[in-house]
PDB file of C-alpha atoms in Angstrom:
ATOM      1  CA  UNK A  13      22.255  37.631 -47.933  1.00  0.00           C
ATOM      2  CA  UNK A  14      22.196  34.018 -49.110  1.00  0.00           C
ATOM      3  CA  UNK A  15      24.968  33.083 -46.669  1.00  0.00           C
ATOM      4  CA  UNK A  16      23.091  34.760 -43.810  1.00  0.00           C
ATOM      5  CA  UNK A  17      19.902  32.854 -44.672  1.00  0.00           C
ATOM      6  CA  UNK A  18      21.881  29.620 -44.724  1.00  0.00           C
ATOM      7  CA  UNK A  19      23.274  30.217 -41.220  1.00  0.00           C
ATOM      8  CA  UNK A  20      19.827  31.129 -39.869  1.00  0.00           C
ATOM      9  CA  UNK A  21      18.312  28.001 -41.410  1.00  0.00           C
ATOM     10  CA  UNK A  22      21.141  25.850 -40.052  1.00  0.00           C
ATOM     11  CA  UNK A  23      20.721  27.343 -36.589  1.00  0.00           C
ATOM     12  CA  UNK A  24      16.967  26.758 -36.569  1.00  0.00           C
ATOM     13  CA  UNK A  25      17.367  23.220 -37.880  1.00  0.00           C
ATOM     14  CA  UNK A  26      19.987  22.438 -35.237  1.00  0.00           C
ATOM     15  CA  UNK A  27      17.769  23.913 -32.500  1.00  0.00           C
ATOM     16  CA  UNK A  28      14.781  21.918 -33.704  1.00  0.00           C
ATOM     17  CA  UNK A  29      16.708  18.651 -33.890  1.00  0.00           C
ATOM     18  CA  UNK A  30      18.302  19.216 -30.464  1.00  0.00           C
ATOM     19  CA  UNK A  31      14.926  19.937 -28.916  1.00  0.00           C
ATOM     20  CA  UNK A  32      13.425  16.879 -30.618  1.00  0.00           C
ATOM     21  CA  UNK A  33      16.279  14.686 -29.406  1.00  0.00           C
ATOM     22  CA  UNK A  34      15.937  16.071 -25.887  1.00  0.00           C
ATOM     23  CA  UNK A  35      12.211  15.362 -25.846  1.00  0.00           C
ATOM     24  CA  UNK A  36      12.790  11.856 -27.196  1.00  0.00           C
ATOM     25  CA  UNK A  37      15.419  11.099 -24.559  1.00  0.00           C
ATOM     26  CA  UNK A  38      13.201  12.555 -21.847  1.00  0.00           C
ATOM     27  CA  UNK A  39      10.319  10.354 -22.998  1.00  0.00           C
ATOM     28  CA  UNK A  40      12.516   7.276 -23.035  1.00  0.00           C
ATOM     29  CA  UNK A  41      13.885   8.091 -19.567  1.00  0.00           C
ATOM     30  CA  UNK A  42      10.429   8.619 -18.065  1.00  0.00           C
ATOM     31  CA  UNK A  43       9.176   5.453 -19.773  1.00  0.00           C
ATOM     32  CA  UNK A  44      12.122   3.512 -18.363  1.00  0.00           C
ATOM     33  CA  UNK A  45      11.473   4.802 -14.834  1.00  0.00           C
ATOM     34  CA  UNK A  46       7.785   3.987 -15.217  1.00  0.00           C
ATOM     35  CA  UNK A  47       8.651   0.469 -16.359  1.00  0.00           C
ATOM     36  CA  UNK A  48      10.936  -0.038 -13.383  1.00  0.00           C
ATOM     37  CA  UNK A  49       8.239   1.169 -10.986  1.00  0.00           C
ATOM     38  CA  UNK A  50       5.667  -1.142 -12.483  1.00  0.00           C
ATOM     39  CA  UNK A  51       7.936  -4.182 -12.547  1.00  0.00           C
ATOM     40  CA  UNK A  52       6.352  -5.860  -9.525  1.00  0.00           C
ATOM     41  CA  UNK A  53       7.336  -9.337  -8.342  1.00  0.00           C
ATOM     42  CA  UNK A  54       3.992 -10.947  -7.454  1.00  0.00           C
ATOM     43  CA  UNK A  55       3.833 -14.449  -5.996  1.00  0.00           C
ATOM     44  CA  UNK A  56       0.591 -16.274  -5.189  1.00  0.00           C
ATOM     45  CA  UNK A  57       0.842 -18.863  -2.400  1.00  0.00           C
ATOM     46  CA  UNK A  58      -1.759 -21.518  -1.647  1.00  0.00           C
ATOM     47  CA  UNK A  59      -2.962 -21.627   1.991  1.00  0.00           C
ATOM     48  CA  UNK A  60       0.282 -20.394   3.612  1.00  0.00           C
ATOM     49  CA  UNK A  61       3.656 -18.748   3.059  1.00  0.00           C
ATOM     50  CA  UNK A  62       6.437 -21.165   1.996  1.00  0.00           C
ATOM     51  CA  UNK A  63       8.641 -22.607   4.739  1.00  0.00           C
ATOM     52  CA  UNK A  64      11.822 -21.295   3.128  1.00  0.00           C
ATOM     53  CA  UNK A  65      10.573 -17.749   2.531  1.00  0.00           C
ATOM     54  CA  UNK A  66      12.673 -15.086   4.266  1.00  0.00           C
ATOM     55  CA  UNK A  67      11.063 -11.684   4.811  1.00  0.00           C
ATOM     56  CA  UNK A  68      12.394  -8.499   6.379  1.00  0.00           C
ATOM     57  CA  UNK A  69      11.595  -7.213   9.871  1.00  0.00           C
ATOM     58  CA  UNK A  70       9.520  -4.397   8.342  1.00  0.00           C
ATOM     59  CA  UNK A  71       6.617  -5.543   6.171  1.00  0.00           C
ATOM     60  CA  UNK A  72       3.435  -4.098   4.735  1.00  0.00           C
ATOM     61  CA  UNK A  73       0.266  -6.159   5.150  1.00  0.00           C
ATOM     62  CA  UNK A  74      -3.229  -6.009   3.696  1.00  0.00           C
ATOM     63  CA  UNK A  75      -6.248  -8.307   3.481  1.00  0.00           C
ATOM     64  CA  UNK A  76      -9.143  -8.953   1.108  1.00  0.00           C
ATOM     65  CA  UNK A  77     -12.578 -10.049   2.311  1.00  0.00           C
ATOM     66  CA  UNK A  78     -15.826 -11.179   0.730  1.00  0.00           C
ATOM     67  CA  UNK A  79     -17.514  -8.199   2.394  1.00  0.00           C
ATOM     68  CA  UNK A  80     -17.238  -5.986   5.466  1.00  0.00           C
ATOM     69  CA  UNK A  81     -19.414  -7.993   7.872  1.00  0.00           C
ATOM     70  CA  UNK A  82     -16.988 -10.026   9.954  1.00  0.00           C
ATOM     71  CA  UNK A  83     -19.743 -12.372  11.169  1.00  0.00           C
ATOM     72  CA  UNK A  84     -20.835 -13.207   7.630  1.00  0.00           C
ATOM     73  CA  UNK A  85     -18.006 -12.528   5.194  1.00  0.00           C
ATOM     74  CA  UNK A  86     -14.841 -14.585   4.791  1.00  0.00           C
ATOM     75  CA  UNK A  87     -11.218 -13.506   4.948  1.00  0.00           C
ATOM     76  CA  UNK A  88      -9.885 -14.569   1.549  1.00  0.00           C
ATOM     77  CA  UNK A  89      -6.378 -13.178   1.054  1.00  0.00           C
ATOM     78  CA  UNK A  90      -3.470 -11.779   3.020  1.00  0.00           C
ATOM     79  CA  UNK A  91      -0.786  -9.968   1.039  1.00  0.00           C
ATOM     80  CA  UNK A  92       2.656  -8.977   2.277  1.00  0.00           C
ATOM     81  CA  UNK A  93       5.384  -6.754   0.848  1.00  0.00           C
ATOM     82  CA  UNK A  94       8.922  -6.027   2.047  1.00  0.00           C
ATOM     83  CA  UNK A  95       8.839  -2.663   0.268  1.00  0.00           C
ATOM     84  CA  UNK A  96      10.991  -3.829  -2.631  1.00  0.00           C
ATOM     85  CA  UNK A  97       8.273  -3.943  -5.312  1.00  0.00           C
ATOM     86  CA  UNK A  98       7.296  -7.421  -4.184  1.00  0.00           C
ATOM     87  CA  UNK A  99       3.999  -8.921  -3.095  1.00  0.00           C
ATOM     88  CA  UNK A 100       3.399 -12.320  -1.529  1.00  0.00           C
ATOM     89  CA  UNK A 101      -0.312 -13.087  -1.727  1.00  0.00           C
ATOM     90  CA  UNK A 102      -1.647 -15.934   0.413  1.00  0.00           C
ATOM     91  CA  UNK A 103      -4.933 -17.484  -0.708  1.00  0.00           C
ATOM     92  CA  UNK A 104      -6.197 -18.905   2.563  1.00  0.00           C
ATOM     93  CA  UNK A 105      -7.945 -22.218   3.137  1.00  0.00           C
ATOM     94  CA  UNK A 106     -11.291 -20.896   4.313  1.00  0.00           C
ATOM     95  CA  UNK A 107     -12.310 -24.246   5.837  1.00  0.00           C
ATOM     96  CA  UNK A 108      -9.391 -24.441   8.263  1.00  0.00           C
ATOM     97  CA  UNK A 109      -7.462 -21.147   8.080  1.00  0.00           C
ATOM     98  CA  UNK A 110      -4.424 -23.271   8.837  1.00  0.00           C
ATOM     99  CA  UNK A 111      -1.451 -21.033   7.974  1.00  0.00           C
ATOM    100  CA  UNK A 112       1.272 -21.505  10.612  1.00  0.00           C
ATOM    101  CA  UNK A 113       4.001 -19.618   8.732  1.00  0.00           C
ATOM    102  CA  UNK A 114       1.792 -16.611   8.137  1.00  0.00           C
ATOM    103  CA  UNK A 115       0.539 -16.624  11.721  1.00  0.00           C
ATOM    104  CA  UNK A 116       4.103 -16.820  13.060  1.00  0.00           C
ATOM    105  CA  UNK A 117       5.132 -13.674  11.187  1.00  0.00           C
ATOM    106  CA  UNK A 118       2.013 -11.746  12.163  1.00  0.00           C
ATOM    107  CA  UNK A 119       2.510 -12.643  15.838  1.00  0.00           C
ATOM    108  CA  UNK A 120       6.245 -11.835  15.820  1.00  0.00           C
ATOM    109  CA  UNK A 121       6.815  -8.751  17.996  1.00  0.00           C
ATOM    110  CA  UNK A 122      10.157  -8.109  16.275  1.00  0.00           C
ATOM    111  CA  UNK A 123       8.547  -7.651  12.858  1.00  0.00           C
ATOM    112  CA  UNK A 124       6.888  -4.293  12.181  1.00  0.00           C
ATOM    113  CA  UNK A 125       3.634  -4.565  10.203  1.00  0.00           C
ATOM    114  CA  UNK A 126       2.365  -1.550   8.283  1.00  0.00           C
ATOM    115  CA  UNK A 127      -1.356  -1.636   7.527  1.00  0.00           C
ATOM    116  CA  UNK A 128      -3.730   0.864   5.997  1.00  0.00           C
ATOM    117  CA  UNK A 129      -6.847   0.899   8.175  1.00  0.00           C
ATOM    118  CA  UNK A 130      -5.514  -1.731  10.547  1.00  0.00           C
ATOM    119  CA  UNK A 131      -8.811  -1.830  12.421  1.00  0.00           C
ATOM    120  CA  UNK A 132     -10.561  -3.757   9.634  1.00  0.00           C
ATOM    121  CA  UNK A 133      -7.671  -6.084   8.756  1.00  0.00           C
ATOM    122  CA  UNK A 134      -6.933  -6.990  12.372  1.00  0.00           C
ATOM    123  CA  UNK A 135     -10.619  -7.616  12.999  1.00  0.00           C
ATOM    124  CA  UNK A 136     -10.867 -10.228  10.223  1.00  0.00           C
ATOM    125  CA  UNK A 137      -7.484 -11.738  11.119  1.00  0.00           C
ATOM    126  CA  UNK A 138      -8.414 -12.169  14.782  1.00  0.00           C
ATOM    127  CA  UNK A 139     -11.844 -13.580  13.912  1.00  0.00           C
ATOM    128  CA  UNK A 140     -10.545 -16.131  11.404  1.00  0.00           C
ATOM    129  CA  UNK A 141      -6.879 -16.821  12.184  1.00  0.00           C
ATOM    130  CA  UNK A 142      -7.469 -16.612  15.946  1.00  0.00           C
ATOM    131  CA  UNK A 143      -4.356 -14.534  16.617  1.00  0.00           C
ATOM    132  CA  UNK A 144      -3.385 -11.059  17.772  1.00  0.00           C
ATOM    133  CA  UNK A 145      -1.140  -9.234  15.321  1.00  0.00           C
ATOM    134  CA  UNK A 146       1.817  -7.640  17.111  1.00  0.00           C
ATOM    135  CA  UNK A 147       3.857  -4.494  16.367  1.00  0.00           C
ATOM    136  CA  UNK A 148       1.270  -2.709  14.240  1.00  0.00           C
ATOM    137  CA  UNK A 149       1.356   0.627  12.425  1.00  0.00           C
ATOM    138  CA  UNK A 150      -1.550   2.111  10.501  1.00  0.00           C
ATOM    139  CA  UNK A 151      -1.095   4.668   7.716  1.00  0.00           C
ATOM    140  CA  UNK A 152      -4.766   5.679   7.831  1.00  0.00           C
ATOM    141  CA  UNK A 153      -4.451   6.605  11.496  1.00  0.00           C
ATOM    142  CA  UNK A 154      -1.127   8.318  10.789  1.00  0.00           C
ATOM    143  CA  UNK A 155      -2.738  10.307   7.992  1.00  0.00           C
ATOM    144  CA  UNK A 156      -5.649  11.505  10.120  1.00  0.00           C
ATOM    145  CA  UNK A 157      -3.269  12.811  12.776  1.00  0.00           C
ATOM    146  CA  UNK A 158      -0.545  14.137  10.436  1.00  0.00           C
ATOM    147  CA  UNK A 159      -2.533  15.455   7.450  1.00  0.00           C
ATOM    148  CA  UNK A 160      -4.938  17.854   9.148  1.00  0.00           C
ATOM    149  CA  UNK A 161      -4.767  19.870   5.920  1.00  0.00           C
ATOM    150  CA  UNK A 162      -6.901  17.219   4.166  1.00  0.00           C
ATOM    151  CA  UNK A 163     -10.061  15.216   4.773  1.00  0.00           C
ATOM    152  CA  UNK A 164      -8.999  12.525   2.291  1.00  0.00           C
ATOM    153  CA  UNK A 165      -7.211   9.658   3.995  1.00  0.00           C
ATOM    154  CA  UNK A 166      -7.890   6.761   1.634  1.00  0.00           C
ATOM    155  CA  UNK A 167      -5.022   4.652   0.319  1.00  0.00           C
ATOM    156  CA  UNK A 168      -5.537   5.925  -3.234  1.00  0.00           C
ATOM    157  CA  UNK A 169      -5.173   9.526  -2.015  1.00  0.00           C
ATOM    158  CA  UNK A 170      -2.017   8.768  -0.029  1.00  0.00           C
ATOM    159  CA  UNK A 171      -0.410   6.880  -2.915  1.00  0.00           C
ATOM    160  CA  UNK A 172      -1.108   9.828  -5.217  1.00  0.00           C
ATOM    161  CA  UNK A 173       0.304  12.405  -2.812  1.00  0.00           C
ATOM    162  CA  UNK A 174       3.419  10.592  -1.670  1.00  0.00           C
ATOM    163  CA  UNK A 175       4.409   8.504  -4.710  1.00  0.00           C
ATOM    164  CA  UNK A 176       2.790  10.318  -7.635  1.00  0.00           C
ATOM    165  CA  UNK A 177       1.046   7.154  -8.801  1.00  0.00           C
ATOM    166  CA  UNK A 178      -2.657   7.284  -9.597  1.00  0.00           C
ATOM    167  CA  UNK A 179      -3.910   3.748  -9.004  1.00  0.00           C
ATOM    168  CA  UNK A 180      -7.333   2.328  -9.768  1.00  0.00           C
ATOM    169  CA  UNK A 181      -9.551   0.997  -6.970  1.00  0.00           C
ATOM    170  CA  UNK A 182     -12.197  -0.384  -9.355  1.00  0.00           C
ATOM    171  CA  UNK A 183     -11.552  -3.964  -8.219  1.00  0.00           C
ATOM    172  CA  UNK A 184     -11.990  -3.172  -4.537  1.00  0.00           C
ATOM    173  CA  UNK A 185     -15.441  -4.773  -4.553  1.00  0.00           C
ATOM    174  CA  UNK A 186     -14.618  -7.750  -6.765  1.00  0.00           C
ATOM    175  CA  UNK A 187     -14.865 -11.456  -5.896  1.00  0.00           C
ATOM    176  CA  UNK A 188     -11.643 -12.482  -4.135  1.00  0.00           C
ATOM    177  CA  UNK A 189     -13.025 -15.860  -3.080  1.00  0.00           C
ATOM    178  CA  UNK A 190     -12.595 -17.655  -6.407  1.00  0.00           C
ATOM    179  CA  UNK A 191      -9.897 -17.922  -9.053  1.00  0.00           C
ATOM    180  CA  UNK A 192      -7.929 -14.694  -9.181  1.00  0.00           C
ATOM    181  CA  UNK A 193      -7.297 -12.774 -12.394  1.00  0.00           C
ATOM    182  CA  UNK A 194      -4.044 -10.986 -13.213  1.00  0.00           C
ATOM    183  CA  UNK A 195      -5.819  -7.678 -12.640  1.00  0.00           C
ATOM    184  CA  UNK A 196      -6.943  -8.780  -9.182  1.00  0.00           C
ATOM    185  CA  UNK A 197      -3.409  -9.875  -8.287  1.00  0.00           C
ATOM    186  CA  UNK A 198      -2.054  -6.508  -9.456  1.00  0.00           C
ATOM    187  CA  UNK A 199      -4.725  -4.757  -7.399  1.00  0.00           C
ATOM    188  CA  UNK A 200      -3.731  -6.755  -4.289  1.00  0.00           C
ATOM    189  CA  UNK A 201      -0.064  -5.907  -4.867  1.00  0.00           C
ATOM    190  CA  UNK A 202      -0.834  -2.194  -5.195  1.00  0.00           C
ATOM    191  CA  UNK A 203      -2.385  -2.271  -1.733  1.00  0.00           C
ATOM    192  CA  UNK A 204       0.967  -3.106  -0.114  1.00  0.00           C
ATOM    193  CA  UNK A 205       3.887  -2.071  -2.341  1.00  0.00           C
ATOM    194  CA  UNK A 206       3.512   1.642  -1.560  1.00  0.00           C
ATOM    195  CA  UNK A 207       2.913   1.434   2.196  1.00  0.00           C
ATOM    196  CA  UNK A 208       6.573   1.718   3.232  1.00  0.00           C
ATOM    197  CA  UNK A 209       6.988   4.962   1.285  1.00  0.00           C
ATOM    198  CA  UNK A 210       3.711   6.332   2.665  1.00  0.00           C
ATOM    199  CA  UNK A 211       4.699   5.371   6.210  1.00  0.00           C
ATOM    200  CA  UNK A 212       8.076   7.138   5.920  1.00  0.00           C
ATOM    201  CA  UNK A 213       6.470  10.280   4.483  1.00  0.00           C
ATOM    202  CA  UNK A 214       3.771  10.449   7.166  1.00  0.00           C
ATOM    203  CA  UNK A 215       6.309   9.774   9.912  1.00  0.00           C
ATOM    204  CA  UNK A 216       8.281  12.844   8.829  1.00  0.00           C
ATOM    205  CA  UNK A 217       5.169  15.021   9.057  1.00  0.00           C
ATOM    206  CA  UNK A 218       4.258  13.632  12.473  1.00  0.00           C
ATOM    207  CA  UNK A 219       7.738  14.363  13.821  1.00  0.00           C
ATOM    208  CA  UNK A 220       7.878  17.817  12.209  1.00  0.00           C
ATOM    209  CA  UNK A 221       4.473  18.784  13.628  1.00  0.00           C
ATOM    210  CA  UNK A 222       5.297  17.226  17.004  1.00  0.00           C
ATOM    211  CA  UNK A 223       2.400  14.773  16.755  1.00  0.00           C
ATOM    212  CA  UNK A 224       4.432  11.547  16.707  1.00  0.00           C
ATOM    213  CA  UNK A 225       3.874  10.770  20.386  1.00  0.00           C
ATOM    214  CA  UNK A 226       0.149  11.335  19.950  1.00  0.00           C
ATOM    215  CA  UNK A 227       0.133   8.820  17.107  1.00  0.00           C
ATOM    216  CA  UNK A 228       2.222   6.322  19.091  1.00  0.00           C
ATOM    217  CA  UNK A 229      -0.325   6.453  21.915  1.00  0.00           C
ATOM    218  CA  UNK A 230      -3.276   6.207  19.520  1.00  0.00           C
ATOM    219  CA  UNK A 231      -2.055   3.198  17.559  1.00  0.00           C
ATOM    220  CA  UNK A 232      -1.699   1.208  20.782  1.00  0.00           C
ATOM    221  CA  UNK A 233      -5.495   1.359  21.066  1.00  0.00           C
ATOM    222  CA  UNK A 234      -6.087  -0.495  17.788  1.00  0.00           C
ATOM    223  CA  UNK A 235      -6.125  -3.909  19.450  1.00  0.00           C
ATOM    224  CA  UNK A 236      -8.728  -2.743  21.959  1.00  0.00           C
ATOM    225  CA  UNK A 237     -10.749  -1.163  19.161  1.00  0.00           C
ATOM    226  CA  UNK A 238     -10.801  -4.570  17.426  1.00  0.00           C
ATOM    227  CA  UNK A 239     -11.959  -6.263  20.631  1.00  0.00           C
ATOM    228  CA  UNK A 240     -14.761  -3.698  20.909  1.00  0.00           C
ATOM    229  CA  UNK A 241     -15.804  -4.417  17.316  1.00  0.00           C
ATOM    230  CA  UNK A 242     -15.884  -8.141  18.040  1.00  0.00           C
ATOM    231  CA  UNK A 243     -18.049  -7.428  21.087  1.00  0.00           C
ATOM    232  CA  UNK A 244     -20.449  -5.446  18.822  1.00  0.00           C
ATOM    233  CA  UNK A 245     -19.468  -2.029  20.245  1.00  0.00           C
ATOM    234  CA  UNK A 246     -18.940  -0.649  16.747  1.00  0.00           C
ATOM    235  CA  UNK A 247     -19.969   2.947  17.459  1.00  0.00           C
ATOM    236  CA  UNK A 248     -17.827   5.614  19.131  1.00  0.00           C
ATOM    237  CA  UNK A 249     -17.813   4.656  22.808  1.00  0.00           C
ATOM    238  CA  UNK A 250     -16.510   8.123  23.724  1.00  0.00           C
ATOM    239  CA  UNK A 251     -19.499   9.964  22.263  1.00  0.00           C
ATOM    240  CA  UNK A 252     -22.144  11.526  24.551  1.00  0.00           C
TER     241      UNK A 252
END
């Protein structure tokens, strides 16, 4: 009886320790993956991208403004990511908006630019940088055509669905015109580092649901939509 109790106790102790070790290893593994995901290479550039900087031909782009009125509010920042957990944030000279390296990349037809809500970003870029951005994709537009199962097409929602990350948008309405805090820089980076993954995921849905050609035709209209906004035709021109 004593020997039987000993074996039972040994078995239970071994099971408990194995389970504890498994949970510990699982925690360490998840923590390691989380650390890797959050290890973002953020670089802040003054007025323009560096001359020697080499980017890929597929970049994510986002902008920060002082408000949403293009006639009143300034374009403050343009951030770019190659999709490799990196973010190059350009703090523009708001007196001159002289940024030849940045403008060259944005105008390059051979470089794909992934935006989220391209309409707003392109509007402020055209107004202030005086250029037309070429080769544009928009994940918000993709989402509205692909994800007819949802009415939530914000960047936070797409990041949650396609990457599993729940980011904070609390700094969306903060002051990007002055000295930037670490939290603001992290916020700016979050707006671009996930766009490649979101784009790929939405592209698969569009192709699967045979809506990819509809999106391709729709995104070509973004430039015209920006011109309409600049001409003060901000409402739906197709409505009755």
